[in-house]
Short mmCIF file of N, CA and C and ligand atoms in Angstrom, two decimals:
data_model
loop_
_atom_site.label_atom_id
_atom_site.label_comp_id
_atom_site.label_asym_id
_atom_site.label_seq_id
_atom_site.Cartn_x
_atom_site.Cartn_y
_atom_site.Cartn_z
N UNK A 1 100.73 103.37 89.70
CA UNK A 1 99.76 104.29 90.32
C UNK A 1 99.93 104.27 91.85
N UNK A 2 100.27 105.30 92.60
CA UNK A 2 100.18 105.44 93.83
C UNK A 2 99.58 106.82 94.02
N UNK A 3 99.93 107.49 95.27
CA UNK A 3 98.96 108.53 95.99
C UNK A 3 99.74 109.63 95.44
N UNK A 4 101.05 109.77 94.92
CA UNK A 4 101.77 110.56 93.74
C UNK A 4 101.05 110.94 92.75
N UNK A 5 100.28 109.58 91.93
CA UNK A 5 99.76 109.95 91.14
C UNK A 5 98.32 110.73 91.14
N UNK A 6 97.59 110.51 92.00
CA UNK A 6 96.69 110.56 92.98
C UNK A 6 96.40 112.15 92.76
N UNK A 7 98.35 113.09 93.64
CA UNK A 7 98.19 114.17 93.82
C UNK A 7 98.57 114.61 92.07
N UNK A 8 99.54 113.92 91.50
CA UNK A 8 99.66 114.57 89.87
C UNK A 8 98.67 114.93 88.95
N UNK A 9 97.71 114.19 89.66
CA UNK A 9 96.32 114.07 88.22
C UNK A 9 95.20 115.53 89.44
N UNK A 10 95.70 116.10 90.21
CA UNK A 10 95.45 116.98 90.88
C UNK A 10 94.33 117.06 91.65
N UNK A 11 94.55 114.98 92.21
CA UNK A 11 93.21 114.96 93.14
C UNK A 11 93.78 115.07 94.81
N UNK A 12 93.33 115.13 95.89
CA UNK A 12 93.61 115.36 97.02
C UNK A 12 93.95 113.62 97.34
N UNK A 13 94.87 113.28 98.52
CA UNK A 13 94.53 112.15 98.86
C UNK A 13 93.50 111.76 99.60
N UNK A 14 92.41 111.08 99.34
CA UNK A 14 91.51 110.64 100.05
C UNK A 14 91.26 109.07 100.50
N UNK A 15 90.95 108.24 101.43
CA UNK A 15 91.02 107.39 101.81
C UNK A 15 90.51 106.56 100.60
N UNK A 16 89.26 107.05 100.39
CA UNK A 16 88.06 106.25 99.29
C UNK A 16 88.89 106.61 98.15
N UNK A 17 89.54 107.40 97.99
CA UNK A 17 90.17 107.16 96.28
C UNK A 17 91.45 106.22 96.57
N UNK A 18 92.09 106.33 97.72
CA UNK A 18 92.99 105.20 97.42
C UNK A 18 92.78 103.91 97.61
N UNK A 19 91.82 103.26 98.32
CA UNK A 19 90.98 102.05 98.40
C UNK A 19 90.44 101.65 96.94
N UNK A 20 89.96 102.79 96.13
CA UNK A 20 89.52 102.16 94.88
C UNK A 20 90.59 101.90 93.78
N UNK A 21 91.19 103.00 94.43
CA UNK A 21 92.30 102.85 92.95
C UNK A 21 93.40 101.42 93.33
N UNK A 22 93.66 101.42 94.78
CA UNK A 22 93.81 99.57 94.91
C UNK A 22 93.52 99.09 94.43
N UNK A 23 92.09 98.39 94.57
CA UNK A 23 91.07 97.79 94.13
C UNK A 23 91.36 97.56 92.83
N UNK A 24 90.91 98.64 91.94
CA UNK A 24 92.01 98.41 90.52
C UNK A 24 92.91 98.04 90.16
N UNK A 25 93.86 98.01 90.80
CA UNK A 25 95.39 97.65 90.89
C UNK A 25 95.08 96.43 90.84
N UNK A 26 94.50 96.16 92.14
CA UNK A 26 95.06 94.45 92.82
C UNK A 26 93.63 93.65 91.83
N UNK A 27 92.76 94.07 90.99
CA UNK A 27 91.93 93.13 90.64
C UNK A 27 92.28 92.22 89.40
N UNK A 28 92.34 91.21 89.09
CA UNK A 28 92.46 89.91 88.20
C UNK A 28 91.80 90.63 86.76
N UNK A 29 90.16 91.10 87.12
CA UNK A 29 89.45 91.32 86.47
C UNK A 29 89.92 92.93 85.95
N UNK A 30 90.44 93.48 84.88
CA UNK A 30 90.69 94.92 84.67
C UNK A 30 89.32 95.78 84.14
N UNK A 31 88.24 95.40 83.98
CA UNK A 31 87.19 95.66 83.91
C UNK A 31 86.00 95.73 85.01
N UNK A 32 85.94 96.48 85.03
CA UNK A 32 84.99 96.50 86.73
C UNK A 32 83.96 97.53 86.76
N UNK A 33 82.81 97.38 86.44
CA UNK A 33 81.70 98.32 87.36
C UNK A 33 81.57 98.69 88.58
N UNK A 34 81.07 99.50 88.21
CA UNK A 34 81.11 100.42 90.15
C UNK A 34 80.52 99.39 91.04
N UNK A 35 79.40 98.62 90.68
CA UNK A 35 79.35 98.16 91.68
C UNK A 35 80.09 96.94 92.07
N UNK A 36 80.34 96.25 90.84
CA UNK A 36 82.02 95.44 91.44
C UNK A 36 82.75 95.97 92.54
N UNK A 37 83.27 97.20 91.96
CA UNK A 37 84.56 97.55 93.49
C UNK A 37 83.91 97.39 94.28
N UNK A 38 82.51 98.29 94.25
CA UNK A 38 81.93 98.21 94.95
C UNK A 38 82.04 96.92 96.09
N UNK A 39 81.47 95.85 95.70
CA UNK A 39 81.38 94.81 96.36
C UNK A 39 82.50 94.09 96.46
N UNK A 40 83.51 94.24 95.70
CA UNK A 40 84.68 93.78 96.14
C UNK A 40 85.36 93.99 97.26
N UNK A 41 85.35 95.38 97.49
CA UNK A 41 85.60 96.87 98.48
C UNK A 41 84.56 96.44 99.70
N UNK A 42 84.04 95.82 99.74
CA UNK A 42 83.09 95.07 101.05
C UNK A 42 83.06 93.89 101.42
N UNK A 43 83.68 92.92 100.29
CA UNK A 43 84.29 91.57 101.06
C UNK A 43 85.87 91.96 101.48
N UNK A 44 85.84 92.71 100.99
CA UNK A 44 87.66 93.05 101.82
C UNK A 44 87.60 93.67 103.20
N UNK A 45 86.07 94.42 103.61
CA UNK A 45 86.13 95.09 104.64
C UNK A 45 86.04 96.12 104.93
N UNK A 46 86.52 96.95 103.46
CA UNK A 46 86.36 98.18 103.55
C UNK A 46 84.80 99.18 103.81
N UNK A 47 84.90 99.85 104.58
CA UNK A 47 83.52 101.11 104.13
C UNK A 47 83.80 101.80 103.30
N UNK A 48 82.98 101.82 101.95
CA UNK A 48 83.02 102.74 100.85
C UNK A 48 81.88 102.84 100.34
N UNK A 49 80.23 103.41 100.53
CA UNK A 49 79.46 103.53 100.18
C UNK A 49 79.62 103.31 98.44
N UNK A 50 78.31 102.78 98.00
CA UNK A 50 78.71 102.95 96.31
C UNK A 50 78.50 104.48 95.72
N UNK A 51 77.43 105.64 96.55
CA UNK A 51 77.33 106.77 95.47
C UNK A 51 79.27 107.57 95.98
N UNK A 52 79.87 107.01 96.46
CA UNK A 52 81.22 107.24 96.94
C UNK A 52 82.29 106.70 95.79
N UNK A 53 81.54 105.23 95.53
CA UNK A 53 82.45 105.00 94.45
C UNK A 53 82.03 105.45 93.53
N UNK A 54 80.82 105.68 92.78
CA UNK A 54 80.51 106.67 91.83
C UNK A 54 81.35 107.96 91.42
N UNK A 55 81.30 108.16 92.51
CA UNK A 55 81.51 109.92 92.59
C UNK A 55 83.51 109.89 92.37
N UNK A 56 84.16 108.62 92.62
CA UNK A 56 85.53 108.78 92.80
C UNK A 56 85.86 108.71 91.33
N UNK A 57 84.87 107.66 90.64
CA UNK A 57 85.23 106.82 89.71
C UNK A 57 85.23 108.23 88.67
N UNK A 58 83.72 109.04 88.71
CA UNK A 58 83.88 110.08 87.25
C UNK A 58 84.88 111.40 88.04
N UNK A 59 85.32 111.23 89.26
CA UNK A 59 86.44 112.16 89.27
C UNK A 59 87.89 111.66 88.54
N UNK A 60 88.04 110.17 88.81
CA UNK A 60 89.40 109.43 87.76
C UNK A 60 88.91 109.79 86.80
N UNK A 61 88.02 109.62 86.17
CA UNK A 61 87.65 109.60 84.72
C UNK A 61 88.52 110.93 83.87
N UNK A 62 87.71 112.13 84.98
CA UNK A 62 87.99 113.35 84.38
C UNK A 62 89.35 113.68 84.48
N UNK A 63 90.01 113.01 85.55
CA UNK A 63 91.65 113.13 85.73
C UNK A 63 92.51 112.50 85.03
N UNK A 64 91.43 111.61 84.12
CA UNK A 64 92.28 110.61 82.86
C UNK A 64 92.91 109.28 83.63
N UNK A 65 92.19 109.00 85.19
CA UNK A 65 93.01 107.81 85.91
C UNK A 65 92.56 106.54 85.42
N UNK A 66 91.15 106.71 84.99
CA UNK A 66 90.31 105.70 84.69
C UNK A 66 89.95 106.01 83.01
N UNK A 67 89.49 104.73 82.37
CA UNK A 67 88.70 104.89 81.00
C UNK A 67 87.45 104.06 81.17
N UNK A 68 86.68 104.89 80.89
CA UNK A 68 84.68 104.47 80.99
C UNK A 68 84.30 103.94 79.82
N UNK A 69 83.68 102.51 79.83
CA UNK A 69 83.37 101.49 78.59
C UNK A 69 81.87 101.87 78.77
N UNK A 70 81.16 102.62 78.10
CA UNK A 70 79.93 102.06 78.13
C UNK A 70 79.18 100.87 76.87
N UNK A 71 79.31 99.86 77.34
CA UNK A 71 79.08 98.47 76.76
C UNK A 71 77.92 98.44 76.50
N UNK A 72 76.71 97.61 75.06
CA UNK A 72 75.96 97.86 75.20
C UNK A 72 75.14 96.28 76.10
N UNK A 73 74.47 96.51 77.09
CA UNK A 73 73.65 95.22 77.21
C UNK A 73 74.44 95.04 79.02
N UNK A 74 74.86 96.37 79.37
CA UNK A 74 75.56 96.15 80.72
C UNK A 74 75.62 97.53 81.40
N UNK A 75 75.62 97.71 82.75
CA UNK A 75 76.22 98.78 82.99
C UNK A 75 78.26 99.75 82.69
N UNK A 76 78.18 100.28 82.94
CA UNK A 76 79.39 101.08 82.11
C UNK A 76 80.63 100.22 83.25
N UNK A 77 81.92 99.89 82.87
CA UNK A 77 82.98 99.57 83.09
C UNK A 77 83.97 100.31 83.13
N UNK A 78 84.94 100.29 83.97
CA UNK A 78 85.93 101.10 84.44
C UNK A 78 87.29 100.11 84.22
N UNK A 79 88.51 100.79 83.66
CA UNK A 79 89.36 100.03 83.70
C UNK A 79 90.68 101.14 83.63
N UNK A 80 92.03 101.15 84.04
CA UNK A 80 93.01 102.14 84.90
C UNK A 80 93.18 102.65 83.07
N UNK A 81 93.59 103.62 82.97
CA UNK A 81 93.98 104.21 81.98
C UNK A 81 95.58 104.00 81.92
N UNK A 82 96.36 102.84 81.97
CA UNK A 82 97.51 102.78 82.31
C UNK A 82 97.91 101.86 81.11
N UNK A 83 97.06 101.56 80.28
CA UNK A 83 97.65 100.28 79.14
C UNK A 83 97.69 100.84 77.52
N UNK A 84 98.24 100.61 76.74
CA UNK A 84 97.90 101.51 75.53
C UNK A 84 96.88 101.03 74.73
N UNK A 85 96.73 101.48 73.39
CA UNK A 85 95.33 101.35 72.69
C UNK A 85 95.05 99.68 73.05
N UNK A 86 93.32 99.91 72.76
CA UNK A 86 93.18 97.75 72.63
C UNK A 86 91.66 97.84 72.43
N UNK A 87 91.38 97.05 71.99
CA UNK A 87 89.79 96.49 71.31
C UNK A 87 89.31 96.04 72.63
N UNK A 88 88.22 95.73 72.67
CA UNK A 88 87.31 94.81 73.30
C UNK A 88 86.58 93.81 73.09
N UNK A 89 86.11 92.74 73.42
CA UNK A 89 85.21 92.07 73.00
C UNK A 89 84.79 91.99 74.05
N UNK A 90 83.00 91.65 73.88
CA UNK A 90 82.15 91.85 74.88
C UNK A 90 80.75 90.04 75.17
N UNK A 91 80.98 89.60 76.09
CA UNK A 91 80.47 88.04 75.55
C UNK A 91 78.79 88.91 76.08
N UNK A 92 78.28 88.58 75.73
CA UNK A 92 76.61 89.06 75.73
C UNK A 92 75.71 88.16 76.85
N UNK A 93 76.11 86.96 77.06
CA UNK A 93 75.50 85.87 78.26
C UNK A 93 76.07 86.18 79.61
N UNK A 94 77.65 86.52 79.88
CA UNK A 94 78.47 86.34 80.85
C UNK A 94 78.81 87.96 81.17
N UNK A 95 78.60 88.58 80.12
CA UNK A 95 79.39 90.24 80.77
C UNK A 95 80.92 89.97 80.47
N UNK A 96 81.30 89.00 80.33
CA UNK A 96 83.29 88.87 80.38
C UNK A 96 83.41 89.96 79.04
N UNK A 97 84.83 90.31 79.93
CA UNK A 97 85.37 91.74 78.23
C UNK A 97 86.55 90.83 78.16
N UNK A 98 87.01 90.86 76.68
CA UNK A 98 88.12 90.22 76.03
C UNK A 98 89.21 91.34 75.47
N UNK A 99 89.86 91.87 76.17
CA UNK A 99 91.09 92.23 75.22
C UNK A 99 91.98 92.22 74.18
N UNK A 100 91.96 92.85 73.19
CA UNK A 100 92.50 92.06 72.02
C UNK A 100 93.33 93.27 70.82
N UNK A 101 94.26 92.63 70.70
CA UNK A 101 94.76 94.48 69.50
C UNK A 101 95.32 93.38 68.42
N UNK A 102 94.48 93.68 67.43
CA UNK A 102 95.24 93.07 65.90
C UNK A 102 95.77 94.03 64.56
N UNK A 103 97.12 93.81 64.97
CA UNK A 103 97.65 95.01 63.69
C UNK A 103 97.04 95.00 62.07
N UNK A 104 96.40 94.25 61.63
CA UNK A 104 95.81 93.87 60.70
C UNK A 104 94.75 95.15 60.51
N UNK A 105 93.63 94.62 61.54
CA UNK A 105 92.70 95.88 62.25
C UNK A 105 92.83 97.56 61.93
N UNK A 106 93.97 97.33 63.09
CA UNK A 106 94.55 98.65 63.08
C UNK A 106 94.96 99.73 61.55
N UNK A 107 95.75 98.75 61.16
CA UNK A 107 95.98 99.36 59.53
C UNK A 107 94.72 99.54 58.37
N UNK A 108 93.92 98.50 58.39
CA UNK A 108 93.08 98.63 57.92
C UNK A 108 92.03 99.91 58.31
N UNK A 109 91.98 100.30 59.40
CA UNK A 109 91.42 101.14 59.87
C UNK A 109 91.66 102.90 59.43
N UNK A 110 93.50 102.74 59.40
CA UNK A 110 94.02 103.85 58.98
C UNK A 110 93.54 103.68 57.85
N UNK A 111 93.55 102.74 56.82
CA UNK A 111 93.62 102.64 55.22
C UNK A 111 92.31 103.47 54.87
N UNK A 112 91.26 103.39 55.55
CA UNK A 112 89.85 103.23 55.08
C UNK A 112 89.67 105.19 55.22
N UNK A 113 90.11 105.43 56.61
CA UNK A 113 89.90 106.64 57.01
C UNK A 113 90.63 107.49 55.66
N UNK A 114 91.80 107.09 55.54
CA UNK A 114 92.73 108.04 54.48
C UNK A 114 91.99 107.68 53.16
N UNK A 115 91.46 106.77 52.90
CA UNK A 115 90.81 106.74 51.38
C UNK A 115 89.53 107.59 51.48
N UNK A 116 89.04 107.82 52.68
CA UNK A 116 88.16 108.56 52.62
C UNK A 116 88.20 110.05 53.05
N UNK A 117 89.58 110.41 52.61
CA UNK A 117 90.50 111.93 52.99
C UNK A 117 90.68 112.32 54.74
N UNK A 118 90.56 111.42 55.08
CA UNK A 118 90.71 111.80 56.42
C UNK A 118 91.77 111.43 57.36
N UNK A 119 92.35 112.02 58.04
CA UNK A 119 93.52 111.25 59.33
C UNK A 119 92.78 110.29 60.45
N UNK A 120 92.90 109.15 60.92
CA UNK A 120 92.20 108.74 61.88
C UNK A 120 92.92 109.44 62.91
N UNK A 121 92.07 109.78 63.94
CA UNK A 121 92.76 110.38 64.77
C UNK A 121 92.56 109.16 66.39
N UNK A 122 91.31 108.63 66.30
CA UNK A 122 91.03 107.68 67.07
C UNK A 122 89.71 106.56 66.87
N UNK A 123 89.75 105.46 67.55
CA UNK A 123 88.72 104.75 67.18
C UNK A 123 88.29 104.05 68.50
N UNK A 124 87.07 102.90 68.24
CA UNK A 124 86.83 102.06 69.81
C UNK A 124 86.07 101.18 68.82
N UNK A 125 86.33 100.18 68.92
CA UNK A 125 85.55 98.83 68.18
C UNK A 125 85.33 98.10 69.43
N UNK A 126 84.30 97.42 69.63
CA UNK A 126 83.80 96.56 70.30
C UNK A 126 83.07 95.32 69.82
N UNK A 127 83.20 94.27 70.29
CA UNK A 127 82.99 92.73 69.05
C UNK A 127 82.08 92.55 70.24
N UNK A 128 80.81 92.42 70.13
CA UNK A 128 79.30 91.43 70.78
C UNK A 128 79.74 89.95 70.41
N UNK A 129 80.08 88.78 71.74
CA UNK A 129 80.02 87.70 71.25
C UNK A 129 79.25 87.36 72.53
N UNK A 130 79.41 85.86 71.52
CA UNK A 130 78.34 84.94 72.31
C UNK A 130 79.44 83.29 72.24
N UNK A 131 79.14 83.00 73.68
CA UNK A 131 80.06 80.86 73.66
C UNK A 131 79.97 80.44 72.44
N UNK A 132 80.49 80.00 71.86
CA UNK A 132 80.57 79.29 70.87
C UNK A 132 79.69 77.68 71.13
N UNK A 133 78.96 77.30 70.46
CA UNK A 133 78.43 75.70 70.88
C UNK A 133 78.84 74.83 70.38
N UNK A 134 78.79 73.92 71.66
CA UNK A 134 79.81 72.68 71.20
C UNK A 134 78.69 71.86 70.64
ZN1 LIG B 204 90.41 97.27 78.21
#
């Protein structure tokens, strides 16, 4: 992703969209609420108001730069639309999202849809966990 892509997905270059879409890039965490960058985007130094990152984030969205998690028990998460299909898991105490694709899953998924005459055409599973106790 650079300012190429920026202009391909037929947004203008703007300072605040390329600061966020950094931000994305360079974060550890691939899951991020607005107000994450947000505050990430302000220990780095940057000025980027948050209704700024709002406003960048559902313009990626609609440009397909970004994919919007709305999780339940959190505000909605943003993560680059750059990886192929994958599950989530969601820990319910901490907010952490878990990444996870099991072909098992997956097939089973097709199996169920076609026994029930249908093509899957797409899905989104999300697993609610909680720490395990020791
Ligand atoms: Zn993800």
């Amino acid at each position: 992703m650079d300012n190429h892509d920026l202009r391909k997905a037929g947004l203008k270059v703007t300072l605040p969209r390329v600061k966020i879409l950094q931000q994305l890039e360079a974060s550890e965490e691939r899951h991020m609420s607005a107000e994450d960058i947000y505050k990430a985007l302000m220990e780095a130094g940057e000025d980027v108001g948050l209704a700024t990152v709002y406003r960048v984030l559902t313009q990626f969205e609609q440009a397909g730069i970004v994919m919007r998690h709305n999780f339940e028990g959190g505000s909605a998460v943003f993560e680059l639309a750059d990886e192929g299909h994958h599950d989530h898991m969601v820990c319910l105490e901490t907010g952490q999202v878990v990444e996870f694709l099991d072909p098992e899953i997956e097939k089973r998924q097709k199996l169920i849809a076609d026994e029930h005459g249908f093509e899957l055409m797409d899905h989104s599973l999300v697993l609610y966990v909680k720490p395990k106790k020791k």
